[in-house]
Short mmCIF file of C-alpha atoms in Angstrom, two decimals:
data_model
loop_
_atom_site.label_atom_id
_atom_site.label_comp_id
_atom_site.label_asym_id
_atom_site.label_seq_id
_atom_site.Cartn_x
_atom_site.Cartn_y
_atom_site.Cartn_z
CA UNK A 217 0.00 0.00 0.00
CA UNK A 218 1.47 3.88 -0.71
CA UNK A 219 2.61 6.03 1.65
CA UNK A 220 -0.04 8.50 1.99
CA UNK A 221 1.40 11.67 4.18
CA UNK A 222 -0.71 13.43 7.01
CA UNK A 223 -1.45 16.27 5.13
CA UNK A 224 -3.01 14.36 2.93
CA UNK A 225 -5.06 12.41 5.63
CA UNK A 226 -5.96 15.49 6.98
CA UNK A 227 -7.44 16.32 3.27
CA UNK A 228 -11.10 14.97 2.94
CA UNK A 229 -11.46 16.33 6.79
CA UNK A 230 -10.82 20.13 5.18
CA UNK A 231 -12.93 19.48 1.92
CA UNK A 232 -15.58 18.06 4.27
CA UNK A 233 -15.46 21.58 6.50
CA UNK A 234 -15.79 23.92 3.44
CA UNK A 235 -18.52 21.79 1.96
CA UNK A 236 -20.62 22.54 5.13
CA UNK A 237 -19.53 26.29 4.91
CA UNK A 238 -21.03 26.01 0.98
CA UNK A 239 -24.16 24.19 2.39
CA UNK A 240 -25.24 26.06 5.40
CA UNK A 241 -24.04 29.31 4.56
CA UNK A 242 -25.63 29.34 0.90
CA UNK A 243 -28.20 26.94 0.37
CA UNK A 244 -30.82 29.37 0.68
CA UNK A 245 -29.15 31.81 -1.66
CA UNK A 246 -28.84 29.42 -4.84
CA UNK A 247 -32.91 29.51 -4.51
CA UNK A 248 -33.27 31.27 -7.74
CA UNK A 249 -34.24 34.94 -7.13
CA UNK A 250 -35.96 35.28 -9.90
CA UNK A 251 -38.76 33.02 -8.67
CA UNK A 252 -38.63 34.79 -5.32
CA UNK A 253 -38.88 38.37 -5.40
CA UNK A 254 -39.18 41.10 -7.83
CA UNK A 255 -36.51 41.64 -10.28
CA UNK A 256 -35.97 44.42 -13.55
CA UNK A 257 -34.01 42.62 -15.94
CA UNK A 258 -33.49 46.15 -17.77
CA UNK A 259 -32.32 48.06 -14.68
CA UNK A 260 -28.82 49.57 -13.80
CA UNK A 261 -26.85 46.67 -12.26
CA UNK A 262 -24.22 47.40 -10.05
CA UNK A 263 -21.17 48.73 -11.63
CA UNK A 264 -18.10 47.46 -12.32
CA UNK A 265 -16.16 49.04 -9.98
CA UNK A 266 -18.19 48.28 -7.15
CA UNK A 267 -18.48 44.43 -7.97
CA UNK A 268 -14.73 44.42 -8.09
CA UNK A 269 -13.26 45.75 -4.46
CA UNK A 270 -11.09 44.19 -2.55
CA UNK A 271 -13.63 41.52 -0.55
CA UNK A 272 -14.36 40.03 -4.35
CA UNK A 273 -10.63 39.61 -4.91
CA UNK A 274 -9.98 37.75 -1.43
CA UNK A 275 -12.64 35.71 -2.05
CA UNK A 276 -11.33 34.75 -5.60
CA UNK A 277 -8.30 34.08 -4.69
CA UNK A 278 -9.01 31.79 -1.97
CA UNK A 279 -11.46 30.12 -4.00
CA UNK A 280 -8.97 29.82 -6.30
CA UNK A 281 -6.11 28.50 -4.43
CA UNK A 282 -8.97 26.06 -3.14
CA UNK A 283 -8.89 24.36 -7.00
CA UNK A 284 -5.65 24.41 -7.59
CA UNK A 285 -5.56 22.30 -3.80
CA UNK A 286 -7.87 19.90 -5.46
CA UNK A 287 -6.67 19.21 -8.32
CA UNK A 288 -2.98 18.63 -6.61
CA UNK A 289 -4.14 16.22 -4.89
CA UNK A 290 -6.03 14.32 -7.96
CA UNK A 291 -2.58 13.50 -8.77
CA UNK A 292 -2.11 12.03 -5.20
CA UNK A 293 -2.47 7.94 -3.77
CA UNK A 294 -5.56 9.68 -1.93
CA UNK A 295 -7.13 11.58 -4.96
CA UNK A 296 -6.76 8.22 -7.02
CA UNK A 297 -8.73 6.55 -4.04
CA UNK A 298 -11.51 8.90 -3.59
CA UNK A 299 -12.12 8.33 -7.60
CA UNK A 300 -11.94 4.77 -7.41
CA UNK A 301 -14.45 4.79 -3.97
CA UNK A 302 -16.54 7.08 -5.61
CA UNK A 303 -16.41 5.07 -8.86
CA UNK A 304 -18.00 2.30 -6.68
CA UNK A 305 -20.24 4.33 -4.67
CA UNK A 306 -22.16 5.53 -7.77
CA UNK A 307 -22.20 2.50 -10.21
CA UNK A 308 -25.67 1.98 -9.92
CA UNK A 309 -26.78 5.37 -11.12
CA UNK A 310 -24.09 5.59 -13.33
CA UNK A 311 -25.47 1.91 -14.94
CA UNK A 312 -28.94 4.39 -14.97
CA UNK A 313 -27.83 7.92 -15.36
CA UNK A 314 -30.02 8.53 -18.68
CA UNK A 315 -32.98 6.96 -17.23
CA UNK A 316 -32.72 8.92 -14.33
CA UNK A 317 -32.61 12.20 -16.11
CA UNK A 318 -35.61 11.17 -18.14
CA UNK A 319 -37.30 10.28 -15.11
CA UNK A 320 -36.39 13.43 -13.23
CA UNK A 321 -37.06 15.51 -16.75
CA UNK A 322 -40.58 13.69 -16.86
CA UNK A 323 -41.37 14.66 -13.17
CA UNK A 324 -40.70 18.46 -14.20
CA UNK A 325 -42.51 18.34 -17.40
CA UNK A 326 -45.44 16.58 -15.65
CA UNK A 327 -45.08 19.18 -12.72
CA UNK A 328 -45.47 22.32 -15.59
CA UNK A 329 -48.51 20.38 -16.94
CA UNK A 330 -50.29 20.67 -13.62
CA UNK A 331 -49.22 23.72 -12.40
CA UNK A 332 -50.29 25.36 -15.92
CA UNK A 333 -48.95 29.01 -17.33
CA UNK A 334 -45.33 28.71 -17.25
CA UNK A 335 -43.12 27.69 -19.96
CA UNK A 336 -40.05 26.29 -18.35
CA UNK A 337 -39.29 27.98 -15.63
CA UNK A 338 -41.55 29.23 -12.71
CA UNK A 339 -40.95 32.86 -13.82
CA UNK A 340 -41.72 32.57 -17.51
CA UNK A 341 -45.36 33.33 -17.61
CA UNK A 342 -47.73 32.16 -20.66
CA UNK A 343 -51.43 31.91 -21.19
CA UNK A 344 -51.20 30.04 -24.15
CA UNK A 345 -53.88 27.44 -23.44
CA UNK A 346 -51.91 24.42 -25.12
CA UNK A 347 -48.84 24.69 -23.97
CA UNK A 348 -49.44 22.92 -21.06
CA UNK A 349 -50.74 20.14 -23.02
CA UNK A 350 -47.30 20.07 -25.05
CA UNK A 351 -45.78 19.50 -22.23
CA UNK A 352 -47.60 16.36 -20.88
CA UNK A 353 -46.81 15.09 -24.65
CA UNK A 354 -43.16 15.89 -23.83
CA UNK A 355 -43.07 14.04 -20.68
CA UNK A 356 -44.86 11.04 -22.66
CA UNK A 357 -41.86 11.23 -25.23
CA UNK A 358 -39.35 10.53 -22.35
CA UNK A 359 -40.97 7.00 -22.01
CA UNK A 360 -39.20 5.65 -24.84
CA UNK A 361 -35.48 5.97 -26.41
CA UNK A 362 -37.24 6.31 -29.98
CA UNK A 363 -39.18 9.44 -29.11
CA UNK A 364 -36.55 11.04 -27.46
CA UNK A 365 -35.82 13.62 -29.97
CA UNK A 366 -39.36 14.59 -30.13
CA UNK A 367 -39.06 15.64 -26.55
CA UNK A 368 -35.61 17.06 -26.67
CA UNK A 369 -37.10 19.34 -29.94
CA UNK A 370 -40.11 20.62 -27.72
CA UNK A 371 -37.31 21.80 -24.96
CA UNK A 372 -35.56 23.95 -27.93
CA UNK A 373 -39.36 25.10 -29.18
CA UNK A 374 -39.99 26.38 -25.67
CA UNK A 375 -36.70 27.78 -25.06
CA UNK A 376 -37.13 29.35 -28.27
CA UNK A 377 -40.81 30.68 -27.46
CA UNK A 378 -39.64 31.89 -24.12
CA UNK A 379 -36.46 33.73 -26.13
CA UNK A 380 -39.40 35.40 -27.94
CA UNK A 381 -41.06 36.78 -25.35
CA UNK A 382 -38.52 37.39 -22.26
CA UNK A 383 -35.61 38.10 -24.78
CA UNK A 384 -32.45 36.14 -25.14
CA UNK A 385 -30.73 37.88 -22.22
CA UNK A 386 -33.09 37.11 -19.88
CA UNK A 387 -32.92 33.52 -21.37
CA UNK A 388 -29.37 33.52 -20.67
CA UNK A 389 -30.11 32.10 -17.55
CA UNK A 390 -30.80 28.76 -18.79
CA UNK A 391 -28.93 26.99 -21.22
CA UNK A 392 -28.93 24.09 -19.45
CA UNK A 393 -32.14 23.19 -21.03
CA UNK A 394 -30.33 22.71 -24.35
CA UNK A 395 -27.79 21.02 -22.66
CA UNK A 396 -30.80 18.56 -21.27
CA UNK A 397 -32.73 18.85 -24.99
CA UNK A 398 -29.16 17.89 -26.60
CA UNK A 399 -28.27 15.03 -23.62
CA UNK A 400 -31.52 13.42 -24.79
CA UNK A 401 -31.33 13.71 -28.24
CA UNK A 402 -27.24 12.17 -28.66
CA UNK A 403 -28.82 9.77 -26.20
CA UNK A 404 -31.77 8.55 -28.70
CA UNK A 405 -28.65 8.62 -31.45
CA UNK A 406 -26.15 6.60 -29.51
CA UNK A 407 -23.64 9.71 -30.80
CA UNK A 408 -21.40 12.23 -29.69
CA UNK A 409 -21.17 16.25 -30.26
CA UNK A 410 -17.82 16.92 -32.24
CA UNK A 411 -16.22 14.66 -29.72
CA UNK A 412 -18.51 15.05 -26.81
CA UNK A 413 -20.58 12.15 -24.73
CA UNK A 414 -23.68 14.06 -23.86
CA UNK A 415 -23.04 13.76 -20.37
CA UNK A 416 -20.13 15.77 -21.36
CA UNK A 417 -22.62 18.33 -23.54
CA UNK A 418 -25.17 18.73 -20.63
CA UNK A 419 -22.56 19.02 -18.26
CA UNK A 420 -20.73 22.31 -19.83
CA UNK A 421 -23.90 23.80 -20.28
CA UNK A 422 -24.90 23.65 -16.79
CA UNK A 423 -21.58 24.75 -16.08
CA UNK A 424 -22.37 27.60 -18.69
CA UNK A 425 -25.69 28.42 -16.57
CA UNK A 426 -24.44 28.45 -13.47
CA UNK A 427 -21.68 30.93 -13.88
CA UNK A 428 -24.04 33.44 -15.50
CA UNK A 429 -25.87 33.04 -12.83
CA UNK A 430 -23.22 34.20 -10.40
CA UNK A 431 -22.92 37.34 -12.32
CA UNK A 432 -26.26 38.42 -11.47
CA UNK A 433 -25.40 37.79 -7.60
CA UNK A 434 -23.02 40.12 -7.98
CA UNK A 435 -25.02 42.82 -10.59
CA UNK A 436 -28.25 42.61 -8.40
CA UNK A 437 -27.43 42.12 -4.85
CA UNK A 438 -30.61 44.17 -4.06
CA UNK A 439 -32.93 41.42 -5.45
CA UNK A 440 -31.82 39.24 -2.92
CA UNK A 441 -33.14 41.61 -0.21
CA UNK A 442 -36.63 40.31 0.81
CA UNK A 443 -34.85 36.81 0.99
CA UNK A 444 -32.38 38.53 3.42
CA UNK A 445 -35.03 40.37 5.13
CA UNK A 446 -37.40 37.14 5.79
CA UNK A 447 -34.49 35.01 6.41
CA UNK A 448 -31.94 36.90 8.03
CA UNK A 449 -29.92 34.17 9.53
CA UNK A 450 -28.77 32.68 6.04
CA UNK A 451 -25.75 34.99 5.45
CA UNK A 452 -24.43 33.72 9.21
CA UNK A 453 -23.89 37.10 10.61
CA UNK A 454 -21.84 38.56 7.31
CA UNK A 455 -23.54 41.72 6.12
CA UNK A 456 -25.94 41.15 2.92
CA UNK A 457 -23.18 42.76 0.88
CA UNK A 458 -20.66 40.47 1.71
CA UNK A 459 -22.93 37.54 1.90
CA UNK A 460 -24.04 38.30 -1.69
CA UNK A 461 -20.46 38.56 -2.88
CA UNK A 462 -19.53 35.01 -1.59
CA UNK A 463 -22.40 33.00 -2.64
CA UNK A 464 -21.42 34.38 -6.42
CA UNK A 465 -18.05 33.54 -6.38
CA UNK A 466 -18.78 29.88 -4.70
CA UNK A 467 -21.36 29.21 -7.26
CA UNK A 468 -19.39 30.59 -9.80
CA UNK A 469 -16.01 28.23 -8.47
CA UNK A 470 -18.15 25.51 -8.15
CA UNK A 471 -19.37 25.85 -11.84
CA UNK A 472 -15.48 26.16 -13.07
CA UNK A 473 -15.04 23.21 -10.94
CA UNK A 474 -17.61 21.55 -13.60
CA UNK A 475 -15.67 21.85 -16.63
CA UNK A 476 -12.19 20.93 -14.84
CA UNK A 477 -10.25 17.54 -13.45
CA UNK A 478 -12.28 14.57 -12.55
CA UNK A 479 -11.73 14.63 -9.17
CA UNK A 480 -12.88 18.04 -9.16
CA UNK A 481 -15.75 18.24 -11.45
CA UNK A 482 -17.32 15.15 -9.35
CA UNK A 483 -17.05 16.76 -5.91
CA UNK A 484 -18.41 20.23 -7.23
CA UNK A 485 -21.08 18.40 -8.82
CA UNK A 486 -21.81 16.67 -5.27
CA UNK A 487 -21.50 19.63 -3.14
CA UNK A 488 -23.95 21.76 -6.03
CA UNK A 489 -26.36 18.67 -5.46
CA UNK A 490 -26.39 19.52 -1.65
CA UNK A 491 -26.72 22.88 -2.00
CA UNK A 492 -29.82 23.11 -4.15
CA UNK A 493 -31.28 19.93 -2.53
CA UNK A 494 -30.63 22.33 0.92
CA UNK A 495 -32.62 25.32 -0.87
CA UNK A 496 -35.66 22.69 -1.78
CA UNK A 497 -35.99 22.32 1.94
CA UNK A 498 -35.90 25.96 2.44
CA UNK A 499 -37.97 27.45 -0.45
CA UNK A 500 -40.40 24.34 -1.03
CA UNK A 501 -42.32 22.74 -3.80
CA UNK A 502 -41.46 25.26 -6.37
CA UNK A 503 -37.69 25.03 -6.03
CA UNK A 504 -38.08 21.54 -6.18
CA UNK A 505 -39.57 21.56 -9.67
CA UNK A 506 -37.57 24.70 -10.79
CA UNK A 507 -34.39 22.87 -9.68
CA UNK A 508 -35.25 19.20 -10.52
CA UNK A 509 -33.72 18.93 -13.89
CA UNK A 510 -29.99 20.39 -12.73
CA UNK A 511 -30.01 18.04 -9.54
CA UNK A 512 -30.12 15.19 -11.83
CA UNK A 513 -27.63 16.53 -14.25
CA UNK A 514 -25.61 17.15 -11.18
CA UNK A 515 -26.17 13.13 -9.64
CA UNK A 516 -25.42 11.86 -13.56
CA UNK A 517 -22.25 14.21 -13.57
CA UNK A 518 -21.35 12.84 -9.87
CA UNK A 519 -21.56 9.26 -11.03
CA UNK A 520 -19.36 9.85 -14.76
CA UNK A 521 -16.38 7.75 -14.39
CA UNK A 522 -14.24 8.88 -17.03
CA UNK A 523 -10.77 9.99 -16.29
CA UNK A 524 -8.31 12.17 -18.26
CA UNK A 525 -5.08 11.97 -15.04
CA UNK A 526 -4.38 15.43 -13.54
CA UNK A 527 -1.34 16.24 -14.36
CA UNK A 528 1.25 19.54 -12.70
CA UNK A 529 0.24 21.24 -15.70
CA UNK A 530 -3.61 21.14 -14.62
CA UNK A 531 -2.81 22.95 -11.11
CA UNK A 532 -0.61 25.90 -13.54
CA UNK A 533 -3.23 26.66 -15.88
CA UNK A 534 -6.31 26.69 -13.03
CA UNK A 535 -5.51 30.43 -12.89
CA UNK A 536 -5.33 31.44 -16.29
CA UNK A 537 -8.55 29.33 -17.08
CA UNK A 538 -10.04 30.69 -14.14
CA UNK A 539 -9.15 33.99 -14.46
CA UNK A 540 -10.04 34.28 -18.20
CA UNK A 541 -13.23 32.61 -17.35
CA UNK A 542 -14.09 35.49 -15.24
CA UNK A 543 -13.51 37.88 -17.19
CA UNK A 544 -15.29 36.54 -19.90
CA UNK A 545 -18.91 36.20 -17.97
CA UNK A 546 -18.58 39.72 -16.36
CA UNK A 547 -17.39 41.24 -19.45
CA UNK A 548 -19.93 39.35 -21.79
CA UNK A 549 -22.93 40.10 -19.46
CA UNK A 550 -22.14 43.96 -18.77
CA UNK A 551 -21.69 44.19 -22.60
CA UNK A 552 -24.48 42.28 -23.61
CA UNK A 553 -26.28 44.50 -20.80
CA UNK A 554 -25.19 48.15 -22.38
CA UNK A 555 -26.12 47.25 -25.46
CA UNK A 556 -29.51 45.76 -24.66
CA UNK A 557 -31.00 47.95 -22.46
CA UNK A 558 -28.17 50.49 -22.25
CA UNK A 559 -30.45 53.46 -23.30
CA UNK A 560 -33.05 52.33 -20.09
CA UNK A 561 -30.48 51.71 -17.36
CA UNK A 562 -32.34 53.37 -14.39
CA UNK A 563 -36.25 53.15 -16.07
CA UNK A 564 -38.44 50.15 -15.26
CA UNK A 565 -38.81 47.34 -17.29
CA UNK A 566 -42.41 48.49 -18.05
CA UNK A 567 -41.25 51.01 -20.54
CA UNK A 568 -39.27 48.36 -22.18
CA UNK A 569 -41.45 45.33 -22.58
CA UNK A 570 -40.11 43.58 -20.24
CA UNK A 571 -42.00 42.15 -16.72
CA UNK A 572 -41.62 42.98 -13.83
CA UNK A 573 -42.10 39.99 -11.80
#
């Protein structure tokens, strides 16, 4: 047997300590706001200079030398046996990991069917009389492997439709529903996208989803507010600001963490499953159906066994990747912002079409 050194030992002890940091202190704020309380897509989010002070940078940089920690050890005795234990610990849903997403993806179709008026998510409002009725069809494609494209085509129809009427920046939130309508589809086809599994496909875009997401913790704080205000003891006696700023930069880690090493991908996507499992018991039924169809992308990515080693190089480039990351999301959604609604920063969203929810 290797020689495994105490600091190593002492490893899954630490991860297990920040994991209940992630889960207590922000369960409750990966409830998506938008379901929640009031939000103005259109309005003046926070600006740059504020979103990057000196709290944001600590916290990115110890939530950066966190990943570059896990993926040095990967390339440890220890990191190779907490891969091989969790290969075993999850071969039964990984022997079941498309069945369980078109179980879970059923559930939520079948959930919009009775609830009636949304589209695909709880804030995406409709009274289109049949679309409900689309939607129990969907969930009735899921039952076999032959129809699967049918249902993964009425995902992009209502992504689409939404698009249409919320605009694509509001839609921005969600690409993981192609990921899901594309995971189904390759699925049905037994094939890959340019190279990718679709566990692989479904897996960047919720990475893809959940970063954006982060952005707007950091944009729109404020939205957050009644959650604060009702809640008070989820940001464990930080100040909302702070609070705010941490939950977006541990999403937005955890979402990296998604599209990196094995041994780091698999954890994130275990400690994400916590987290919004934690907001379900906090926020109730409609988190649960909002939420459903990432927790089981989450428990299939969790469960994928395939290993590309970690390597020294991996641990080098986690701060260039990460850093360029980013950039990219802040500077892609304050851009995309300006020129969007750039000539309405500060008027409501009634004046541009938008909702205000």
């Amino acid at each position: 047997m290797p020689y495994v050194s105490s600091s190593w030992v002492r490893l899954p002890v630490m991860l297990a300590g920040a994991a209940s940091f992630v889960l207590l202190g922000t369960g409750a704020a990966n409830a998506h706001v938008k379901w929640f309380c009031a939000f103005d897509v259109a309005g003046q989010p926070r600006g740059l200079e504020q979103v990057l002070c000196t709290d944001f940078e600590l916290l990115t940089g110890l939530a950066l030398v966190c990943l570059m920690f896990g993926c040095l050890a990967e390339g440890t005795p220890l990191g190779t046996a907490i891969l091989n234990a969790l290969d075993r610990a999850t071969a039964a849903v990984r022997d079941n990991s498309a069945l369980i997403v078109r179980a879970v993806v059923g559930f939520f179709l079948v959930s919009l069917w009775n609830l009636g008026g949304i589209i695909l998510t709880p804030e995406l409002k409709t009274d289109i009389a049949w679309i409900p009725w689309l939607q129990l069809a969907m969930a009735a494609g899921l039952l076999w492997k032959r129809t699967l494209p049918l249902t993964a085509a009425g995902i992009v129809f209502l992504f689409g439709l939404a698009v249409w009427n919320y605009g694509a920046f509001h839609l921005a939130d969600y690409p993981v529903f192609l990921g899901v309508a594309a995971f189904l589809a390759l699925t049905a086809f037994d094939r890959t996208l340019f190279g990718q599994r679709p566990i692989d496909v479904v897996r960047i875009a919720a990475a893809i989803t959940l970063m954006w997401a982060s952005v707007e913790k950091w944009a729109y704080p404020h939205w957050t507010d009644p959650l604060i205000a009702a809640k008070p003891a989820m940001t464990m006696g930080a100040s909302p600001e702070l609070f705010m700023q941490a939950a977006g930069v541990i999403e937005f880690t955890l979402a990296f963490a998604l599209i990196w090493t094995p041994l780091v991908r698999r954890a994130s996507a275990i400690i994400l499953t916590a987290v919004f499992v934690s907001a379900i018991l906090e926020f109730g039924k409609v988190d649960a159906i909002g939420h459903s169809g990432i927790i089981a992308v989450l428990i299939a990515i969790a469960a994928d066994d395939a290993r590309v080693p970690a390597t020294r190089r991996d641990v080098v480039l986690t701060p260039v990747y990460y850093a360029s990351a980013l950039m990219l999301f802040l500077g892609v959604y304050y851009f995309a912002h300006g020129v969007l609604y750039g000539s309405t920063y500060g008027i409501g969203a009634g004046m541009t079409g938008l909702p205000v929810i």
